[in-house]
Amino acid sequence: MNVNTLFSVLETQSRRAEELALAKKAYAFAENAHRGQKRKSGDPYIVHPLATALQLANLRLDGQTIAAALLHDVCEDTPHTILDVKKQFGDEIAFLVAGVTKLDKLRYRGVERSAESLRKMFLAIAEDIRIVLLKLVDRLHNMETLGFLPPEKQKRIALETLEIYAPLAYRLGIGELKGQLEDLAFPYVHPKEHEWLVSTLKGHFSDRHAYIERIKPLIAEEFIRERIPFLDIHARAKHHYSLYKKLLKYDMDITKVFDLVALRIVFNDAEQCYSALGVIHNLWKPVPFLIKDYIALPKPNGYRSLHTTVFGPEGRMVEFQFRTKEMHQEAENGIAAHWAYSEQKGTQVYAKRLPSFAPKRELIWIQQLREWQKNFQKPSEFLDALKIDFFKNRIFVLTPKGDAIDLPEGATPIDFAYSIHTDVGNTATGAKVNGKMVPIDYALKNGEIVEILIQKNRKPSADWLQFVKSGEAKRKISSFLKKKQEDARLQHGKGEMVELRLAVKDRIGLLRDVSQVFTRQKINMKNVITTDASQSWASLIIQALFKNRTDLEKIMVRLKKVNGIEQVSYKLLS
């Protein structure tokens, strides 16, 4: 990686003089800070921040982000601190660098239930969408050199890439980056499957590509005849991991995949896309149910394009994708495509995107992410738009092992403890946040590392209900306190009248079997009430005197084993 490549790209993009000066200053600072350091590959360390900055420059991100990319490892791997960065480059760049440093603390160990929380946490902790983009590109270059790390690290990092980073890239609409990340992780997470796919594809890709190249002139000629101007016609080969996931749906039969290599055609406007669709359907018969209009109904991540599969020349199926130049840039670069450098104004312009018609079942935060994509005239408004504030009612904190926990804003260590396990909450005596002791009613903040101190004989306090925020914590504390009160009443010596309510499927002999449970436990039923069955279901209400909770719990366990009893609940009668 040569530094001249980065500055050549920036100059080609007609960047302002101050942006070029900022990038040169950041490079000089980073190069000096990392001097003498080597990557595991043996390359000088500066190669990594340079590669990250170049990728972001190709995405046309602003000068501050490119400078932050060059500096993003100096606080972790050199004696320099975030204060040094702030002093040299100002608050905004220091903020971006600090955000990437926070994200470096996150770890994923393959627990599927935590994957979604971790993805959300990336956005919540980052606070600025540019930090997420920087981290995604940082991961891309790290994946390219993953082979130099020990096998156990390779597997963990690749799994994290496949299940956290690639889905994030997809949801931000950065299709090409998502595909690259998946393909780089694929051989480390599923080595046998990757080896099989590569072997199976031998000959298939070249054959499909040759076929596409043969029909490209036919299509171009037809569009010229119909006076539909097009900007580009090119082949798009399917990414390996994407192909593997599709093959899983087709019993691994590669002959059933028709978009192994697809034809992508770029036009000036959407009207030309629809006209082109008509031309192709006049030429070749479309395959039923394989016409997809993502222009009228975009995908949840904003992807827009018009797809069709036809029986092309030689009777072979081929997929076509029609899109405008803007749609193509968005499909490749997602949110990053909304940065357009304006040479005339010398400012960043945020572009407007069409509304999404994604199904409501899709994750709400994708839709929230899209809502703040608007036009901003002032640079200050533009920067405000980059802030990720749609998680303002949620926080994401870390366990000491780096697992993400999703909590409501204002949550305390007690909320955190109950989210881990009921027993952890019930026996909590104190908490450490980022290694320091804090009160149990301390309001946790995004990205903090929380450790709960427990004591075996510790019990929840009613005072905790005054400050906990999560419904889960309130429910578990209330349940414990209620049980404690009931225990006290049951243990007062005289016993307590209890009403048991049974949901039953009526049958001959049911009441006899229920009576036997009480008889064996030597407890007398004082009152028995039955209700009329509705659709063969009925309620059986039994009142009995219990002297302790142990007897009550034994009765409930045994009743649940009786054939026909579906549910057992109770309440203490005052």
CSV table of C-alpha atoms in Angstrom, one decimal, residues 113-296:
chain,number,residue,atom,x,y,z
A,113,ARG,CA,-29.4,-14.8,20.8
A,114,SER,CA,-26.8,-12.1,21.5
A,115,ALA,CA,-26.0,-11.4,17.8
A,116,GLU,CA,-28.8,-8.9,17.3
A,117,SER,CA,-28.1,-7.0,20.5
A,118,LEU,CA,-24.4,-6.8,19.5
A,119,ARG,CA,-25.4,-5.4,16.1
A,120,LYS,CA,-27.6,-2.8,17.7
A,121,MET,CA,-24.9,-2.0,20.2
A,122,PHE,CA,-22.5,-1.2,17.4
A,123,LEU,CA,-24.8,1.6,16.3
A,124,ALA,CA,-25.7,2.7,19.8
A,125,ILE,CA,-22.1,3.0,21.0
A,126,ALA,CA,-20.8,4.5,17.8
A,127,GLU,CA,-23.1,7.5,18.1
A,128,ASP,CA,-22.1,8.5,14.5
A,129,ILE,CA,-22.7,6.5,11.4
A,130,ARG,CA,-19.2,7.3,10.1
A,131,ILE,CA,-17.7,5.4,13.0
A,132,VAL,CA,-19.6,2.3,12.0
A,133,LEU,CA,-18.4,2.7,8.4
A,134,LEU,CA,-14.9,3.2,9.5
A,135,LYS,CA,-15.1,0.0,11.7
A,136,LEU,CA,-16.5,-2.0,8.8
A,137,VAL,CA,-13.7,-1.0,6.5
A,138,ASP,CA,-11.2,-1.6,9.2
A,139,ARG,CA,-12.5,-5.1,9.6
A,140,LEU,CA,-12.4,-5.7,5.8
A,141,HIS,CA,-8.6,-5.1,5.7
A,142,ASN,CA,-8.1,-7.2,8.8
A,143,MET,CA,-9.9,-10.1,7.2
A,144,GLU,CA,-7.6,-9.8,4.2
A,145,THR,CA,-4.7,-10.6,6.4
A,146,LEU,CA,-6.4,-13.1,8.7
A,147,GLY,CA,-4.3,-16.0,7.5
A,148,PHE,CA,-1.3,-14.7,9.5
A,149,LEU,CA,-3.1,-15.2,12.9
A,150,PRO,CA,-3.4,-18.3,15.0
A,151,PRO,CA,-6.2,-20.8,14.1
A,152,GLU,CA,-8.3,-20.1,17.2
A,153,LYS,CA,-8.3,-16.3,16.5
A,154,GLN,CA,-9.0,-16.9,12.8
A,155,LYS,CA,-12.2,-18.8,13.7
A,156,ARG,CA,-13.4,-16.3,16.3
A,157,ILE,CA,-12.8,-13.2,14.1
A,158,ALA,CA,-14.3,-14.8,11.0
A,159,LEU,CA,-17.4,-15.9,12.9
A,160,GLU,CA,-17.8,-12.4,14.3
A,161,THR,CA,-17.4,-11.0,10.8
A,162,LEU,CA,-20.0,-13.4,9.3
A,163,GLU,CA,-22.6,-12.9,12.0
A,164,ILE,CA,-22.1,-9.3,13.1
A,165,TYR,CA,-20.1,-7.2,10.6
A,166,ALA,CA,-21.5,-8.5,7.3
A,167,PRO,CA,-25.2,-8.2,8.5
A,168,LEU,CA,-24.4,-4.6,9.6
A,169,ALA,CA,-23.0,-3.8,6.2
A,170,TYR,CA,-26.1,-5.3,4.6
A,171,ARG,CA,-28.5,-3.3,6.8
A,172,LEU,CA,-26.6,-0.2,6.0
A,173,GLY,CA,-27.1,-1.1,2.3
A,174,ILE,CA,-23.4,-1.6,1.5
A,175,GLY,CA,-23.9,-4.7,-0.7
A,176,GLU,CA,-20.4,-5.0,-2.1
A,177,LEU,CA,-18.7,-4.6,1.3
A,178,LYS,CA,-21.1,-7.2,2.8
A,179,GLY,CA,-20.2,-9.6,0.1
A,180,GLN,CA,-16.5,-9.1,0.5
A,181,LEU,CA,-16.7,-9.6,4.3
A,182,GLU,CA,-18.7,-12.8,3.9
A,183,ASP,CA,-16.4,-14.3,1.2
A,184,LEU,CA,-13.3,-13.6,3.4
A,185,ALA,CA,-14.9,-15.2,6.5
A,186,PHE,CA,-16.5,-18.2,4.6
A,187,PRO,CA,-13.3,-20.5,4.4
A,188,TYR,CA,-12.5,-20.0,8.1
A,189,VAL,CA,-16.0,-20.6,9.4
A,190,HIS,CA,-17.1,-23.4,7.0
A,191,PRO,CA,-13.8,-24.7,5.5
A,192,LYS,CA,-15.2,-28.0,4.1
A,193,GLU,CA,-18.2,-26.3,2.5
A,194,HIS,CA,-16.0,-23.6,1.0
A,195,GLU,CA,-13.7,-26.2,-0.4
A,196,TRP,CA,-16.6,-28.1,-1.9
A,197,LEU,CA,-18.1,-24.9,-3.5
A,198,VAL,CA,-14.8,-23.8,-5.1
A,199,SER,CA,-14.3,-27.3,-6.5
A,200,THR,CA,-17.9,-27.5,-7.8
A,201,LEU,CA,-17.7,-24.0,-9.4
A,202,LYS,CA,-14.8,-25.0,-11.6
A,203,GLY,CA,-16.0,-24.5,-15.2
A,204,HIS,CA,-19.4,-23.2,-14.2
A,205,PHE,CA,-18.4,-19.6,-13.7
A,206,SER,CA,-16.3,-19.4,-16.8
A,207,ASP,CA,-19.1,-21.0,-18.9
A,208,ARG,CA,-21.7,-18.6,-17.5
A,209,HIS,CA,-19.5,-15.6,-18.0
A,210,ALA,CA,-18.7,-16.6,-21.6
A,211,TYR,CA,-22.5,-17.0,-22.2
A,212,ILE,CA,-23.2,-13.6,-20.8
A,213,GLU,CA,-20.5,-12.0,-22.9
A,214,ARG,CA,-22.0,-13.6,-26.1
A,215,ILE,CA,-25.5,-12.0,-25.4
A,216,LYS,CA,-24.3,-8.5,-24.3
A,217,PRO,CA,-23.9,-7.3,-27.9
A,218,LEU,CA,-27.5,-8.5,-28.8
A,219,ILE,CA,-28.9,-6.6,-25.9
A,220,ALA,CA,-27.0,-3.4,-26.6
A,221,GLU,CA,-28.1,-3.6,-30.2
A,222,GLU,CA,-31.8,-4.0,-29.2
A,223,PHE,CA,-31.7,-1.0,-26.8
A,224,ILE,CA,-30.1,1.2,-29.5
A,225,ARG,CA,-32.9,0.1,-31.9
A,226,GLU,CA,-35.6,0.9,-29.4
A,227,ARG,CA,-33.8,4.2,-28.5
A,228,ILE,CA,-33.4,3.4,-24.9
A,229,PRO,CA,-30.0,5.0,-23.9
A,230,PHE,CA,-28.0,3.0,-21.3
A,231,LEU,CA,-24.9,3.9,-19.4
A,232,ASP,CA,-23.4,0.5,-18.8
A,233,ILE,CA,-23.9,-3.2,-19.3
A,234,HIS,CA,-21.8,-5.5,-17.2
A,235,ALA,CA,-21.8,-9.0,-15.7
A,236,ARG,CA,-22.1,-9.5,-12.0
A,237,ALA,CA,-20.8,-12.8,-10.5
A,238,LYS,CA,-22.5,-13.9,-7.3
A,239,HIS,CA,-20.4,-13.9,-4.2
A,240,HIS,CA,-19.4,-17.3,-2.9
A,241,TYR,CA,-21.1,-17.2,0.5
A,242,SER,CA,-24.3,-15.7,-1.0
A,243,LEU,CA,-24.2,-18.6,-3.5
A,244,TYR,CA,-23.6,-21.1,-0.8
A,245,LYS,CA,-26.7,-19.9,1.2
A,246,LYS,CA,-28.8,-20.0,-1.9
A,247,LEU,CA,-27.6,-23.6,-2.7
A,248,LEU,CA,-28.8,-24.7,0.8
A,249,LYS,CA,-32.4,-24.0,-0.4
A,250,TYR,CA,-31.9,-26.1,-3.6
A,251,ASP,CA,-30.3,-29.3,-2.2
A,252,MET,CA,-26.9,-28.0,-3.2
A,253,ASP,CA,-27.8,-28.3,-6.9
A,254,ILE,CA,-25.9,-25.6,-8.8
A,255,THR,CA,-28.0,-26.1,-12.0
A,256,LYS,CA,-31.0,-24.6,-10.1
A,257,VAL,CA,-29.2,-21.2,-9.6
A,258,PHE,CA,-29.8,-18.9,-12.5
A,259,ASP,CA,-28.0,-15.8,-11.2
A,260,LEU,CA,-24.6,-17.4,-10.9
A,261,VAL,CA,-23.6,-14.6,-13.3
A,262,ALA,CA,-26.2,-11.9,-13.9
A,263,LEU,CA,-26.4,-9.0,-16.4
A,264,ARG,CA,-26.6,-5.6,-14.8
A,265,ILE,CA,-27.7,-2.7,-16.9
A,266,VAL,CA,-27.5,0.9,-15.7
A,267,PHE,CA,-29.8,3.7,-17.1
A,268,ASN,CA,-30.4,7.4,-16.5
A,269,ASP,CA,-33.8,7.1,-14.9
A,270,ALA,CA,-36.4,4.6,-13.6
A,271,GLU,CA,-38.6,5.0,-16.6
A,272,GLN,CA,-35.9,3.6,-18.9
A,273,CYS,CA,-35.5,0.6,-16.5
A,274,TYR,CA,-39.1,-0.3,-17.0
A,275,SER,CA,-38.9,0.2,-20.8
A,276,ALA,CA,-35.8,-2.0,-20.9
A,277,LEU,CA,-37.7,-4.7,-19.0
A,278,GLY,CA,-40.4,-4.6,-21.7
A,279,VAL,CA,-37.7,-4.9,-24.4
A,280,ILE,CA,-36.1,-8.0,-22.8
A,281,HIS,CA,-39.5,-9.7,-22.3
A,282,ASN,CA,-40.2,-9.1,-26.0
A,283,LEU,CA,-37.0,-10.8,-26.9
A,284,TRP,CA,-37.2,-13.7,-24.5
A,285,LYS,CA,-39.9,-15.3,-22.5
A,286,PRO,CA,-39.8,-14.4,-18.8
A,287,VAL,CA,-39.7,-17.2,-16.1
A,288,PRO,CA,-43.0,-17.0,-14.1
A,289,PHE,CA,-42.6,-15.6,-10.5
A,290,LEU,CA,-39.1,-14.4,-11.0
A,291,ILE,CA,-39.9,-10.8,-11.8
A,292,LYS,CA,-39.0,-8.7,-8.8
A,293,ASP,CA,-39.7,-4.9,-8.6
A,294,TYR,CA,-37.5,-3.5,-5.9
A,295,ILE,CA,-37.9,0.0,-7.4
A,296,ALA,CA,-41.5,0.2,-6.4
